[in-house]
Amino acid sequence: MAKVIPPQLGLESFSCPHCNAIAHQNWFRVFAANFSREGKPNVFLYQDAANFEFSKNDNEEERRRLEDFRDRLEKNMVTYTIQTYGSSSKMEMCNLWLSLCYSCGGFGVWILDRLVYPTHDMEIVVHEDLPPALKEDFEEAASIINLSPRGAAALLRLCIQKLMPMLGEKGKDINEDIGNLVRKGLDQRVQKALDAVRVIGNHAVHPGVLDLKDDKATALAMFDLLNAIIAATISANKKIESMYEKIPPHLKTAIEKRDATKGTEPKT
C-alpha cells in the first residue's frame, strides 16, 4: 500500500485529499470583501466557463486570464480568479486558511485545525482522468462514505449514468447503455464493473434488497471500480488519441482513404 501522510494544518507536504499525491502545500491567509449592494453569492461551475467564446475577446491578456481560470475550474471547482481589489478589504479571517497542492492545484479549506474541504477517507483515490462532470458527485460520495455508505453508492451510480453520454450512449437507461456498449465490443471486465456499480448503487436505496447501511467496505470497493472504469475507457481513449495524433497528416489521409474504401471491393 502506498505511503500516506495525513493532512495536517501548517505541514509543508502531505497526501493531497484531491489527487492523493504526497505533495508540497502552499498556505494562504484569507481576507474578506463585502459584495456591492447589487451583488450576491453565486455558484460558478466548469460547465458555465466551457460555454464562453473566448476567441471573441479582443483583449489578449484578459482572454488568456479567462482561459486560465476555465482550465483551473475544470480541475478543481474551488479555485480563484485574478482581481484587483486594492485595499478595499480590511478584514482578515481568523481560524480560516487555505492550502494549495503543488501537484494538482487543488485547494483545501481549513477551519481551526480541521480540513473541511475536501473531506473524504484517505483510502479513496481520485483518478486523474475523472471527467469534471463526475467530480462533484464523486467528491460528495467520498465526503459522506463514513456517515452513509449507501448514499455514497447511489452517488457513484449517478457517476456511471453521467459517464454514458461520454462513451457515446444516451445516458437515460444505464442497463440499456451498457448492453449497447457490449454489442460494440466493450471488454467483459469493464462490463462487469459497470454493472456492479449500477446494480449495487441502484439497490442500495431499496430496503430488503441490498443493505449497505453499515457496509463501508463495499462502498469503498465501488470507488475502486469507478476508477478502473475510467482507466479502461476515458484514459485508454486519451492515450490512443494522443498516439494517433503523432502520425503525420499525409499518412492519416492514407489511413482515412483506406477505411473509406473498406468493404467496397468487388466480390470474386
C-alpha atoms as an extended CHARMM CRD file, in Angstrom:
* protein
*
       268  EXT
         1         1  MET       CA              0.0000000000        0.0000000000        0.0000000000  PROA      1               0.0000000000
         2         2  ALA       CA              1.3200000000        3.4560000000       -0.9200000000  PROA      2               0.0000000000
         3         3  LYS       CA              2.6120000000        5.6600000000        1.9010000000  PROA      3               0.0000000000
         4         4  VAL       CA              0.0380000000        8.1250000000        3.2370000000  PROA      4               0.0000000000
         5         5  ILE       CA              0.8160000000       11.3400000000        5.1150000000  PROA      5               0.0000000000
         6         6  PRO       CA             -2.4520000000       12.6010000000        6.6400000000  PROA      6               0.0000000000
         7         7  PRO       CA             -3.2030000000       16.3090000000        6.0360000000  PROA      7               0.0000000000
         8         8  GLN       CA             -2.2010000000       18.4800000000        8.9710000000  PROA      8               0.0000000000
         9         9  LEU       CA             -2.5050000000       22.2390000000        9.4860000000  PROA      9               0.0000000000
        10        10  GLY       CA              0.7430000000       24.0190000000        8.5890000000  PROA      10              0.0000000000
        11        11  LEU       CA              2.5080000000       20.9010000000        7.2940000000  PROA      11              0.0000000000
        12        12  GLU       CA              4.7840000000       21.6180000000        4.3090000000  PROA      12              0.0000000000
        13        13  SER       CA              3.7080000000       18.4640000000        2.4680000000  PROA      13              0.0000000000
        14        14  PHE       CA              1.1410000000       15.7040000000        2.9110000000  PROA      14              0.0000000000
        15        15  SER       CA             -1.0620000000       13.3280000000        0.9150000000  PROA      15              0.0000000000
        16        16  CYS       CA             -3.3060000000       15.6380000000       -1.0860000000  PROA      16              0.0000000000
        17        17  PRO       CA             -7.0200000000       14.8680000000       -0.4990000000  PROA      17              0.0000000000
        18        18  HSD       CA             -7.6710000000       15.7750000000       -4.1490000000  PROA      18              0.0000000000
        19        19  CYS       CA             -5.0270000000       13.7720000000       -6.0530000000  PROA      19              0.0000000000
        20        20  ASN       CA             -3.5830000000       11.5780000000       -3.2400000000  PROA      20              0.0000000000
        21        21  ALA       CA             -0.0120000000       12.5250000000       -4.2090000000  PROA      21              0.0000000000
        22        22  ILE       CA              2.3890000000       13.3930000000       -1.4030000000  PROA      22              0.0000000000
        23        23  ALA       CA              2.9420000000       16.9870000000       -2.4900000000  PROA      23              0.0000000000
        24        24  HSD       CA              4.1970000000       20.3410000000       -1.2530000000  PROA      24              0.0000000000
        25        25  GLN       CA              1.4710000000       22.6320000000        0.0920000000  PROA      25              0.0000000000
        26        26  ASN       CA              1.3790000000       26.4160000000       -0.1120000000  PROA      26              0.0000000000
        27        27  TRP       CA             -0.5640000000       28.0870000000        2.7070000000  PROA      27              0.0000000000
        28        28  PHE       CA             -2.7520000000       31.1870000000        2.3570000000  PROA      28              0.0000000000
        29        29  ARG       CA             -4.4010000000       33.6740000000        4.6850000000  PROA      29              0.0000000000
        30        30  VAL       CA             -7.9890000000       34.5920000000        3.8150000000  PROA      30              0.0000000000
        31        31  PHE       CA             -9.3260000000       38.1340000000        3.5400000000  PROA      31              0.0000000000
        32        32  ALA       CA            -12.9840000000       39.1480000000        3.2610000000  PROA      32              0.0000000000
        33        33  ALA       CA            -14.5070000000       41.7830000000        0.9830000000  PROA      33              0.0000000000
        34        34  ASN       CA            -18.2250000000       42.5130000000        1.0410000000  PROA      34              0.0000000000
        35        35  PHE       CA            -20.4310000000       42.4180000000       -2.0520000000  PROA      35              0.0000000000
        36        36  SER       CA            -21.7700000000       45.5750000000       -3.6040000000  PROA      36              0.0000000000
        37        37  ARG       CA            -25.4210000000       46.3600000000       -2.9290000000  PROA      37              0.0000000000
        38        38  GLU       CA            -26.4420000000       44.5220000000       -6.1140000000  PROA      38              0.0000000000
        39        39  GLY       CA            -24.0170000000       41.6370000000       -5.6440000000  PROA      39              0.0000000000
        40        40  LYS       CA            -24.6780000000       38.2400000000       -4.0990000000  PROA      40              0.0000000000
        41        41  PRO       CA            -23.0090000000       34.8050000000       -3.8710000000  PROA      41              0.0000000000
        42        42  ASN       CA            -23.2820000000       32.6940000000       -7.0000000000  PROA      42              0.0000000000
        43        43  VAL       CA            -22.1490000000       29.1520000000       -7.8070000000  PROA      43              0.0000000000
        44        44  PHE       CA            -19.9380000000       29.0090000000      -10.8930000000  PROA      44              0.0000000000
        45        45  LEU       CA            -19.0280000000       25.6220000000      -12.3770000000  PROA      45              0.0000000000
        46        46  TYR       CA            -16.7780000000       24.4720000000      -15.2060000000  PROA      46              0.0000000000
        47        47  GLN       CA            -19.7710000000       23.8780000000      -17.4820000000  PROA      47              0.0000000000
        48        48  ASP       CA            -20.5290000000       27.6120000000      -17.2740000000  PROA      48              0.0000000000
        49        49  ALA       CA            -16.9960000000       28.6280000000      -18.2720000000  PROA      49              0.0000000000
        50        50  ALA       CA            -16.8000000000       25.9740000000      -21.0040000000  PROA      50              0.0000000000
        51        51  ASN       CA            -19.5890000000       27.7500000000      -22.9050000000  PROA      51              0.0000000000
        52        52  PHE       CA            -17.7180000000       31.0460000000      -23.0700000000  PROA      52              0.0000000000
        53        53  GLU       CA            -16.4940000000       32.0860000000      -26.5360000000  PROA      53              0.0000000000
        54        54  PHE       CA            -13.0950000000       33.4300000000      -25.5140000000  PROA      54              0.0000000000
        55        55  SER       CA            -11.9580000000       33.9320000000      -29.1240000000  PROA      55              0.0000000000
        56        56  LYS       CA            -14.3440000000       36.8660000000      -29.4390000000  PROA      56              0.0000000000
        57        57  ASN       CA            -12.4800000000       38.7900000000      -26.7460000000  PROA      57              0.0000000000
        58        58  ASP       CA            -10.0410000000       41.1900000000      -28.4250000000  PROA      58              0.0000000000
        59        59  ASN       CA             -8.0840000000       41.7930000000      -25.2370000000  PROA      59              0.0000000000
        60        60  GLU       CA             -5.3820000000       39.1160000000      -25.3990000000  PROA      60              0.0000000000
        61        61  GLU       CA             -4.3390000000       39.4680000000      -21.7550000000  PROA      61              0.0000000000
        62        62  GLU       CA             -7.9110000000       39.2440000000      -20.4790000000  PROA      62              0.0000000000
        63        63  ARG       CA             -8.6750000000       36.3280000000      -22.8210000000  PROA      63              0.0000000000
        64        64  ARG       CA             -5.6450000000       34.4060000000      -21.5330000000  PROA      64              0.0000000000
        65        65  ARG       CA             -6.6420000000       35.1690000000      -17.9330000000  PROA      65              0.0000000000
        66        66  LEU       CA            -10.1690000000       33.8400000000      -18.5150000000  PROA      66              0.0000000000
        67        67  GLU       CA             -8.8850000000       30.7400000000      -20.3170000000  PROA      67              0.0000000000
        68        68  ASP       CA             -6.5330000000       30.0060000000      -17.4100000000  PROA      68              0.0000000000
        69        69  PHE       CA             -9.4560000000       30.3910000000      -14.9980000000  PROA      69              0.0000000000
        70        70  ARG       CA            -11.5390000000       27.9710000000      -17.0930000000  PROA      70              0.0000000000
        71        71  ASP       CA             -8.6930000000       25.4170000000      -17.0740000000  PROA      71              0.0000000000
        72        72  ARG       CA             -8.2870000000       25.7060000000      -13.2900000000  PROA      72              0.0000000000
        73        73  LEU       CA            -12.0370000000       25.3240000000      -12.8070000000  PROA      73              0.0000000000
        74        74  GLU       CA            -12.0150000000       22.1610000000      -14.9330000000  PROA      74              0.0000000000
        75        75  LYS       CA             -9.6080000000       20.5310000000      -12.4970000000  PROA      75              0.0000000000
        76        76  ASN       CA            -10.9550000000       21.9490000000       -9.2430000000  PROA      76              0.0000000000
        77        77  MET       CA            -14.3370000000       23.5520000000       -8.6030000000  PROA      77              0.0000000000
        78        78  VAL       CA            -12.8480000000       25.5400000000       -5.6980000000  PROA      78              0.0000000000
        79        79  THR       CA            -10.3160000000       27.8520000000       -7.3370000000  PROA      79              0.0000000000
        80        80  TYR       CA             -9.6330000000       31.5660000000       -7.7950000000  PROA      80              0.0000000000
        81        81  THR       CA             -9.9470000000       34.4340000000      -10.2590000000  PROA      81              0.0000000000
        82        82  ILE       CA             -7.4680000000       37.2620000000      -10.7230000000  PROA      82              0.0000000000
        83        83  GLN       CA             -8.9910000000       40.5270000000       -9.4990000000  PROA      83              0.0000000000
        84        84  THR       CA             -7.6450000000       43.8580000000       -8.3090000000  PROA      84              0.0000000000
        85        85  TYR       CA             -9.2740000000       44.7930000000       -5.0210000000  PROA      85              0.0000000000
        86        86  GLY       CA             -6.7150000000       47.3060000000       -3.7610000000  PROA      86              0.0000000000
        87        87  SER       CA             -7.1360000000       47.9960000000       -0.0610000000  PROA      87              0.0000000000
        88        88  SER       CA            -10.9100000000       47.5030000000       -0.0240000000  PROA      88              0.0000000000
        89        89  SER       CA            -10.6330000000       44.5260000000        2.3460000000  PROA      89              0.0000000000
        90        90  LYS       CA             -9.6260000000       45.2680000000        5.9230000000  PROA      90              0.0000000000
        91        91  MET       CA            -10.8710000000       42.0080000000        7.4170000000  PROA      91              0.0000000000
        92        92  GLU       CA             -8.5150000000       39.0490000000        7.7510000000  PROA      92              0.0000000000
        93        93  MET       CA            -10.3150000000       35.8520000000        8.7030000000  PROA      93              0.0000000000
        94        94  CYS       CA             -9.2710000000       34.1660000000       11.9150000000  PROA      94              0.0000000000
        95        95  ASN       CA             -9.0270000000       30.3530000000       12.1230000000  PROA      95              0.0000000000
        96        96  LEU       CA             -9.7720000000       30.0410000000        8.3910000000  PROA      96              0.0000000000
        97        97  TRP       CA             -6.9670000000       29.1050000000        5.9810000000  PROA      97              0.0000000000
        98        98  LEU       CA             -6.3630000000       27.6300000000        2.5340000000  PROA      98              0.0000000000
        99        99  SER       CA             -3.7830000000       25.1050000000        1.4070000000  PROA      99              0.0000000000
       100       100  LEU       CA             -2.8450000000       24.6780000000       -2.2540000000  PROA      100             0.0000000000
       101       101  CYS       CA             -1.4400000000       21.4180000000       -3.6450000000  PROA      101             0.0000000000
       102       102  TYR       CA              1.6250000000       21.9310000000       -5.8370000000  PROA      102             0.0000000000
       103       103  SER       CA              0.8780000000       18.7000000000       -7.7150000000  PROA      103             0.0000000000
       104       104  CYS       CA             -2.7430000000       19.1830000000       -8.8340000000  PROA      104             0.0000000000
       105       105  GLY       CA             -3.5930000000       22.7880000000       -7.9530000000  PROA      105             0.0000000000
       106       106  GLY       CA             -6.4150000000       21.7290000000       -5.6460000000  PROA      106             0.0000000000
       107       107  PHE       CA             -7.3300000000       23.9340000000       -2.6660000000  PROA      107             0.0000000000
       108       108  GLY       CA             -8.0060000000       22.6490000000        0.8250000000  PROA      108             0.0000000000
       109       109  VAL       CA            -10.2100000000       24.6790000000        3.1720000000  PROA      109             0.0000000000
       110       110  TRP       CA             -9.2980000000       24.6120000000        6.8740000000  PROA      110             0.0000000000
       111       111  ILE       CA            -11.2850000000       25.7450000000        9.9340000000  PROA      111             0.0000000000
       112       112  LEU       CA             -9.3240000000       25.7020000000       13.1930000000  PROA      112             0.0000000000
       113       113  ASP       CA             -7.0210000000       22.7160000000       12.6370000000  PROA      113             0.0000000000
       114       114  ARG       CA             -9.5300000000       20.6540000000       10.6340000000  PROA      114             0.0000000000
       115       115  LEU       CA             -9.6100000000       20.1210000000        6.8910000000  PROA      115             0.0000000000
       116       116  VAL       CA            -13.2700000000       20.7330000000        5.9800000000  PROA      116             0.0000000000
       117       117  TYR       CA            -12.9110000000       20.5980000000        2.1770000000  PROA      117             0.0000000000
       118       118  PRO       CA            -12.4350000000       18.2000000000        0.5700000000  PROA      118             0.0000000000
       119       119  THR       CA            -13.3510000000       15.7180000000        3.2690000000  PROA      119             0.0000000000
       120       120  HSD       CA            -13.0440000000       12.0530000000        2.4610000000  PROA      120             0.0000000000
       121       121  ASP       CA            -11.3680000000        8.8800000000        3.5910000000  PROA      121             0.0000000000
       122       122  MET       CA             -7.6870000000        8.7670000000        2.5890000000  PROA      122             0.0000000000
       123       123  GLU       CA             -8.2940000000        5.2570000000        1.2500000000  PROA      123             0.0000000000
       124       124  ILE       CA            -10.2320000000        6.7900000000       -1.6400000000  PROA      124             0.0000000000
       125       125  VAL       CA             -8.1730000000        7.6230000000       -4.7120000000  PROA      125             0.0000000000
       126       126  VAL       CA             -9.4470000000       10.0960000000       -7.2980000000  PROA      126             0.0000000000
       127       127  HSD       CA             -8.4330000000        9.0350000000      -10.8120000000  PROA      127             0.0000000000
       128       128  GLU       CA             -6.5650000000       11.8050000000      -12.6110000000  PROA      128             0.0000000000
       129       129  ASP       CA             -8.7700000000       11.4150000000      -15.7130000000  PROA      129             0.0000000000
       130       130  LEU       CA            -12.0840000000       11.5670000000      -13.8610000000  PROA      130             0.0000000000
       131       131  PRO       CA            -14.2090000000       13.9210000000      -16.0370000000  PROA      131             0.0000000000
       132       132  PRO       CA            -15.1440000000       17.2500000000      -14.4090000000  PROA      132             0.0000000000
       133       133  ALA       CA            -18.8590000000       16.4450000000      -14.8380000000  PROA      133             0.0000000000
       134       134  LEU       CA            -18.4140000000       13.4620000000      -12.4870000000  PROA      134             0.0000000000
       135       135  LYS       CA            -16.0480000000       15.0460000000       -9.9790000000  PROA      135             0.0000000000
       136       136  GLU       CA            -18.6510000000       16.8430000000       -7.8590000000  PROA      136             0.0000000000
       137       137  ASP       CA            -20.6810000000       13.6450000000       -7.3290000000  PROA      137             0.0000000000
       138       138  PHE       CA            -17.5050000000       11.6270000000       -6.7030000000  PROA      138             0.0000000000
       139       139  GLU       CA            -16.2990000000       14.0770000000       -4.0550000000  PROA      139             0.0000000000
       140       140  GLU       CA            -19.7290000000       14.2420000000       -2.4370000000  PROA      140             0.0000000000
       141       141  ALA       CA            -19.8070000000       10.4400000000       -2.2780000000  PROA      141             0.0000000000
       142       142  ALA       CA            -16.3420000000       10.4370000000       -0.7180000000  PROA      142             0.0000000000
       143       143  SER       CA            -17.3730000000       13.0450000000        1.8530000000  PROA      143             0.0000000000
       144       144  ILE       CA            -20.3380000000       11.0170000000        3.1440000000  PROA      144             0.0000000000
       145       145  ILE       CA            -18.9870000000        7.4680000000        2.9900000000  PROA      145             0.0000000000
       146       146  ASN       CA            -18.4560000000        7.2640000000        6.7570000000  PROA      146             0.0000000000
       147       147  LEU       CA            -21.9420000000        8.6120000000        7.5020000000  PROA      147             0.0000000000
       148       148  SER       CA            -23.8330000000        6.8760000000        4.6960000000  PROA      148             0.0000000000
       149       149  PRO       CA            -22.1580000000        4.1450000000        2.6190000000  PROA      149             0.0000000000
       150       150  ARG       CA            -25.4110000000        3.5380000000        0.7470000000  PROA      150             0.0000000000
       151       151  GLY       CA            -25.7000000000        7.2490000000       -0.0740000000  PROA      151             0.0000000000
       152       152  ALA       CA            -22.1620000000        7.1400000000       -1.4520000000  PROA      152             0.0000000000
       153       153  ALA       CA            -23.0550000000        4.0660000000       -3.5300000000  PROA      153             0.0000000000
       154       154  ALA       CA            -26.0830000000        5.8390000000       -5.0030000000  PROA      154             0.0000000000
       155       155  LEU       CA            -23.9300000000        8.8380000000       -5.9950000000  PROA      155             0.0000000000
       156       156  LEU       CA            -21.3780000000        6.5650000000       -7.6830000000  PROA      156             0.0000000000
       157       157  ARG       CA            -24.2050000000        5.0440000000       -9.7160000000  PROA      157             0.0000000000
       158       158  LEU       CA            -25.0670000000        8.5940000000      -10.7840000000  PROA      158             0.0000000000
       159       159  CYS       CA            -21.4560000000        8.9850000000      -11.9350000000  PROA      159             0.0000000000
       160       160  ILE       CA            -21.9170000000        5.9330000000      -14.1730000000  PROA      160             0.0000000000
       161       161  GLN       CA            -25.0770000000        7.4300000000      -15.6310000000  PROA      161             0.0000000000
       162       162  LYS       CA            -23.2710000000       10.6980000000      -16.4120000000  PROA      162             0.0000000000
       163       163  LEU       CA            -20.3950000000        8.7380000000      -17.9590000000  PROA      163             0.0000000000
       164       164  MET       CA            -22.6050000000        7.0120000000      -20.5260000000  PROA      164             0.0000000000
       165       165  PRO       CA            -23.0150000000       10.0000000000      -22.9150000000  PROA      165             0.0000000000
       166       166  MET       CA            -19.2180000000       10.4280000000      -22.8370000000  PROA      166             0.0000000000
       167       167  LEU       CA            -18.9900000000        6.8730000000      -24.1700000000  PROA      167             0.0000000000
       168       168  GLY       CA            -21.4580000000        7.5820000000      -26.9580000000  PROA      168             0.0000000000
       169       169  GLU       CA            -24.6600000000        6.4010000000      -25.2590000000  PROA      169             0.0000000000
       170       170  LYS       CA            -27.8900000000        8.2070000000      -24.3180000000  PROA      170             0.0000000000
       171       171  GLY       CA            -27.4390000000        8.2020000000      -20.5380000000  PROA      171             0.0000000000
       172       172  LYS       CA            -31.1380000000        7.6280000000      -19.7730000000  PROA      172             0.0000000000
       173       173  ASP       CA            -31.2130000000        3.8770000000      -19.1770000000  PROA      173             0.0000000000
       174       174  ILE       CA            -27.8420000000        2.6440000000      -17.8670000000  PROA      174             0.0000000000
       175       175  ASN       CA            -28.7270000000       -1.0260000000      -18.3430000000  PROA      175             0.0000000000
       176       176  GLU       CA            -29.5790000000       -0.4210000000      -21.9980000000  PROA      176             0.0000000000
       177       177  ASP       CA            -26.4740000000        1.7220000000      -22.4860000000  PROA      177             0.0000000000
       178       178  ILE       CA            -24.1740000000       -0.9720000000      -21.0780000000  PROA      178             0.0000000000
       179       179  GLY       CA            -25.8330000000       -3.5290000000      -23.3650000000  PROA      179             0.0000000000
       180       180  ASN       CA            -25.1370000000       -1.2840000000      -26.3640000000  PROA      180             0.0000000000
       181       181  LEU       CA            -21.5050000000       -0.9000000000      -25.3210000000  PROA      181             0.0000000000
       182       182  VAL       CA            -21.1740000000       -4.6870000000      -25.0350000000  PROA      182             0.0000000000
       183       183  ARG       CA            -22.5230000000       -5.0880000000      -28.5800000000  PROA      183             0.0000000000
       184       184  LYS       CA            -19.9100000000       -2.5610000000      -29.7120000000  PROA      184             0.0000000000
       185       185  GLY       CA            -17.1630000000       -4.7290000000      -28.2400000000  PROA      185             0.0000000000
       186       186  LEU       CA            -16.8280000000       -3.4710000000      -24.6530000000  PROA      186             0.0000000000
       187       187  ASP       CA            -14.3350000000       -5.5110000000      -22.6210000000  PROA      187             0.0000000000
       188       188  GLN       CA            -16.1950000000       -8.0110000000      -20.4040000000  PROA      188             0.0000000000
       189       189  ARG       CA            -14.2580000000       -6.8860000000      -17.3160000000  PROA      189             0.0000000000
       190       190  VAL       CA            -15.3870000000       -3.2870000000      -17.8410000000  PROA      190             0.0000000000
       191       191  GLN       CA            -18.9620000000       -4.5100000000      -18.3680000000  PROA      191             0.0000000000
       192       192  LYS       CA            -18.8590000000       -6.3560000000      -15.0470000000  PROA      192             0.0000000000
       193       193  ALA       CA            -17.5070000000       -3.2950000000      -13.2520000000  PROA      193             0.0000000000
       194       194  LEU       CA            -20.2030000000       -1.0750000000      -14.7980000000  PROA      194             0.0000000000
       195       195  ASP       CA            -22.9790000000       -3.4960000000      -13.8760000000  PROA      195             0.0000000000
       196       196  ALA       CA            -21.6270000000       -3.8890000000      -10.3300000000  PROA      196             0.0000000000
       197       197  VAL       CA            -21.7420000000       -0.1310000000       -9.7150000000  PROA      197             0.0000000000
       198       198  ARG       CA            -25.0980000000        0.1380000000      -11.4800000000  PROA      198             0.0000000000
       199       199  VAL       CA            -26.8430000000       -2.6660000000       -9.5830000000  PROA      199             0.0000000000
       200       200  ILE       CA            -25.3240000000       -2.0570000000       -6.1400000000  PROA      200             0.0000000000
       201       201  GLY       CA            -25.8320000000        1.7060000000       -6.4110000000  PROA      201             0.0000000000
       202       202  ASN       CA            -29.4190000000        1.2640000000       -7.5520000000  PROA      202             0.0000000000
       203       203  HSD       CA            -30.4290000000       -1.2400000000       -4.8800000000  PROA      203             0.0000000000
       204       204  ALA       CA            -28.5200000000        0.4720000000       -2.0720000000  PROA      204             0.0000000000
       205       205  VAL       CA            -31.5050000000        2.7540000000       -1.5200000000  PROA      205             0.0000000000
       206       206  HSD       CA            -34.1280000000       -0.0180000000       -1.7320000000  PROA      206             0.0000000000
       207       207  PRO       CA            -34.6620000000       -1.7270000000        1.6620000000  PROA      207             0.0000000000
       208       208  GLY       CA            -34.6040000000       -5.5000000000        1.6960000000  PROA      208             0.0000000000
       209       209  VAL       CA            -32.5380000000       -5.9480000000       -1.4770000000  PROA      209             0.0000000000
       210       210  LEU       CA            -29.0280000000       -4.8640000000       -0.5190000000  PROA      210             0.0000000000
       211       211  ASP       CA            -28.2910000000       -3.4150000000        2.9250000000  PROA      211             0.0000000000
       212       212  LEU       CA            -25.3130000000       -1.0750000000        2.6460000000  PROA      212             0.0000000000
       213       213  LYS       CA            -26.2160000000        0.9950000000        5.6800000000  PROA      213             0.0000000000
       214       214  ASP       CA            -23.0790000000       -0.0420000000        7.5690000000  PROA      214             0.0000000000
       215       215  ASP       CA            -21.1540000000       -1.6710000000        4.6990000000  PROA      215             0.0000000000
       216       216  LYS       CA            -18.3270000000        0.8040000000        4.1410000000  PROA      216             0.0000000000
       217       217  ALA       CA            -16.0750000000       -1.8810000000        2.6070000000  PROA      217             0.0000000000
       218       218  THR       CA            -18.4490000000       -2.4420000000       -0.3200000000  PROA      218             0.0000000000
       219       219  ALA       CA            -18.8110000000        1.3060000000       -0.8950000000  PROA      219             0.0000000000
       220       220  LEU       CA            -15.0210000000        1.7240000000       -0.8700000000  PROA      220             0.0000000000
       221       221  ALA       CA            -14.6970000000       -1.0660000000       -3.4320000000  PROA      221             0.0000000000
       222       222  MET       CA            -17.1280000000        0.8150000000       -5.6780000000  PROA      222             0.0000000000
       223       223  PHE       CA            -14.7590000000        3.7970000000       -5.7720000000  PROA      223             0.0000000000
       224       224  ASP       CA            -12.0360000000        1.4370000000       -6.9910000000  PROA      224             0.0000000000
       225       225  LEU       CA            -14.4040000000        0.0360000000       -9.6230000000  PROA      225             0.0000000000
       226       226  LEU       CA            -15.2730000000        3.5030000000      -10.9000000000  PROA      226             0.0000000000
       227       227  ASN       CA            -11.5710000000        4.3770000000      -11.1460000000  PROA      227             0.0000000000
       228       228  ALA       CA            -10.9770000000        1.1230000000      -13.0700000000  PROA      228             0.0000000000
       229       229  ILE       CA            -13.8190000000        2.0260000000      -15.4520000000  PROA      229             0.0000000000
       230       230  ILE       CA            -12.3310000000        5.4980000000      -16.0510000000  PROA      230             0.0000000000
       231       231  ALA       CA             -8.9010000000        3.9590000000      -16.7080000000  PROA      231             0.0000000000
       232       232  ALA       CA            -10.3160000000        1.4390000000      -19.2020000000  PROA      232             0.0000000000
       233       233  THR       CA            -12.4690000000        3.9470000000      -21.0840000000  PROA      233             0.0000000000
       234       234  ILE       CA            -11.5500000000        7.6450000000      -20.7520000000  PROA      234             0.0000000000
       235       235  SER       CA             -7.8240000000        7.1190000000      -20.0550000000  PROA      235             0.0000000000
       236       236  ALA       CA             -7.4290000000        4.4360000000      -22.7090000000  PROA      236             0.0000000000
       237       237  ASN       CA             -9.1270000000        6.6360000000      -25.3150000000  PROA      237             0.0000000000
       238       238  LYS       CA             -6.8980000000        9.5860000000      -24.3790000000  PROA      238             0.0000000000
       239       239  LYS       CA             -3.7530000000        7.5070000000      -24.8120000000  PROA      239             0.0000000000
       240       240  ILE       CA             -4.9280000000        6.1440000000      -28.1590000000  PROA      240             0.0000000000
       241       241  GLU       CA             -5.8100000000        9.6180000000      -29.4520000000  PROA      241             0.0000000000
       242       242  SER       CA             -2.5090000000       11.0120000000      -28.1910000000  PROA      242             0.0000000000
       243       243  MET       CA             -0.5300000000        8.3670000000      -30.0870000000  PROA      243             0.0000000000
       244       244  TYR       CA             -2.6830000000        8.7090000000      -33.2120000000  PROA      244             0.0000000000
       245       245  GLU       CA             -2.0260000000       12.4550000000      -33.2770000000  PROA      245             0.0000000000
       246       246  LYS       CA              1.6790000000       11.6940000000      -33.6970000000  PROA      246             0.0000000000
       247       247  ILE       CA              1.0090000000       10.1830000000      -37.1450000000  PROA      247             0.0000000000
       248       248  PRO       CA              1.9650000000       12.6500000000      -39.9380000000  PROA      248             0.0000000000
       249       249  PRO       CA             -1.0630000000       14.2480000000      -41.6970000000  PROA      249             0.0000000000
       250       250  HSD       CA             -0.3470000000       12.6510000000      -45.1000000000  PROA      250             0.0000000000
       251       251  LEU       CA             -0.2870000000        9.1860000000      -43.5320000000  PROA      251             0.0000000000
       252       252  LYS       CA             -3.5580000000        9.9030000000      -41.6940000000  PROA      252             0.0000000000
       253       253  THR       CA             -5.0970000000       10.8150000000      -45.0460000000  PROA      253             0.0000000000
       254       254  ALA       CA             -3.9580000000        7.4820000000      -46.4620000000  PROA      254             0.0000000000
       255       255  ILE       CA             -5.4890000000        5.6520000000      -43.4980000000  PROA      255             0.0000000000
       256       256  GLU       CA             -8.7900000000        7.5160000000      -43.8940000000  PROA      256             0.0000000000
       257       257  LYS       CA             -8.8080000000        6.7110000000      -47.6130000000  PROA      257             0.0000000000
       258       258  ARG       CA             -8.1560000000        3.0560000000      -46.8450000000  PROA      258             0.0000000000
       259       259  ASP       CA            -11.0340000000        2.9120000000      -44.3540000000  PROA      259             0.0000000000
       260       260  ALA       CA            -13.3980000000        4.7980000000      -46.6830000000  PROA      260             0.0000000000
       261       261  THR       CA            -12.9800000000        2.1210000000      -49.3390000000  PROA      261             0.0000000000
       262       262  LYS       CA            -13.0930000000       -0.7960000000      -46.9180000000  PROA      262             0.0000000000
       263       263  GLY       CA            -15.8640000000       -3.2040000000      -47.7950000000  PROA      263             0.0000000000
       264       264  THR       CA            -16.3730000000       -1.8340000000      -51.3090000000  PROA      264             0.0000000000
       265       265  GLU       CA            -14.0170000000       -4.2950000000      -53.0340000000  PROA      265             0.0000000000
       266       266  PRO       CA            -15.7310000000       -6.3110000000      -55.7860000000  PROA      266             0.0000000000
       267       267  LYS       CA            -16.5930000000       -9.8710000000      -54.8540000000  PROA      267             0.0000000000
       268       268  THR       CA            -14.6890000000      -12.6230000000      -56.6500000000  PROA      268             0.0000000000
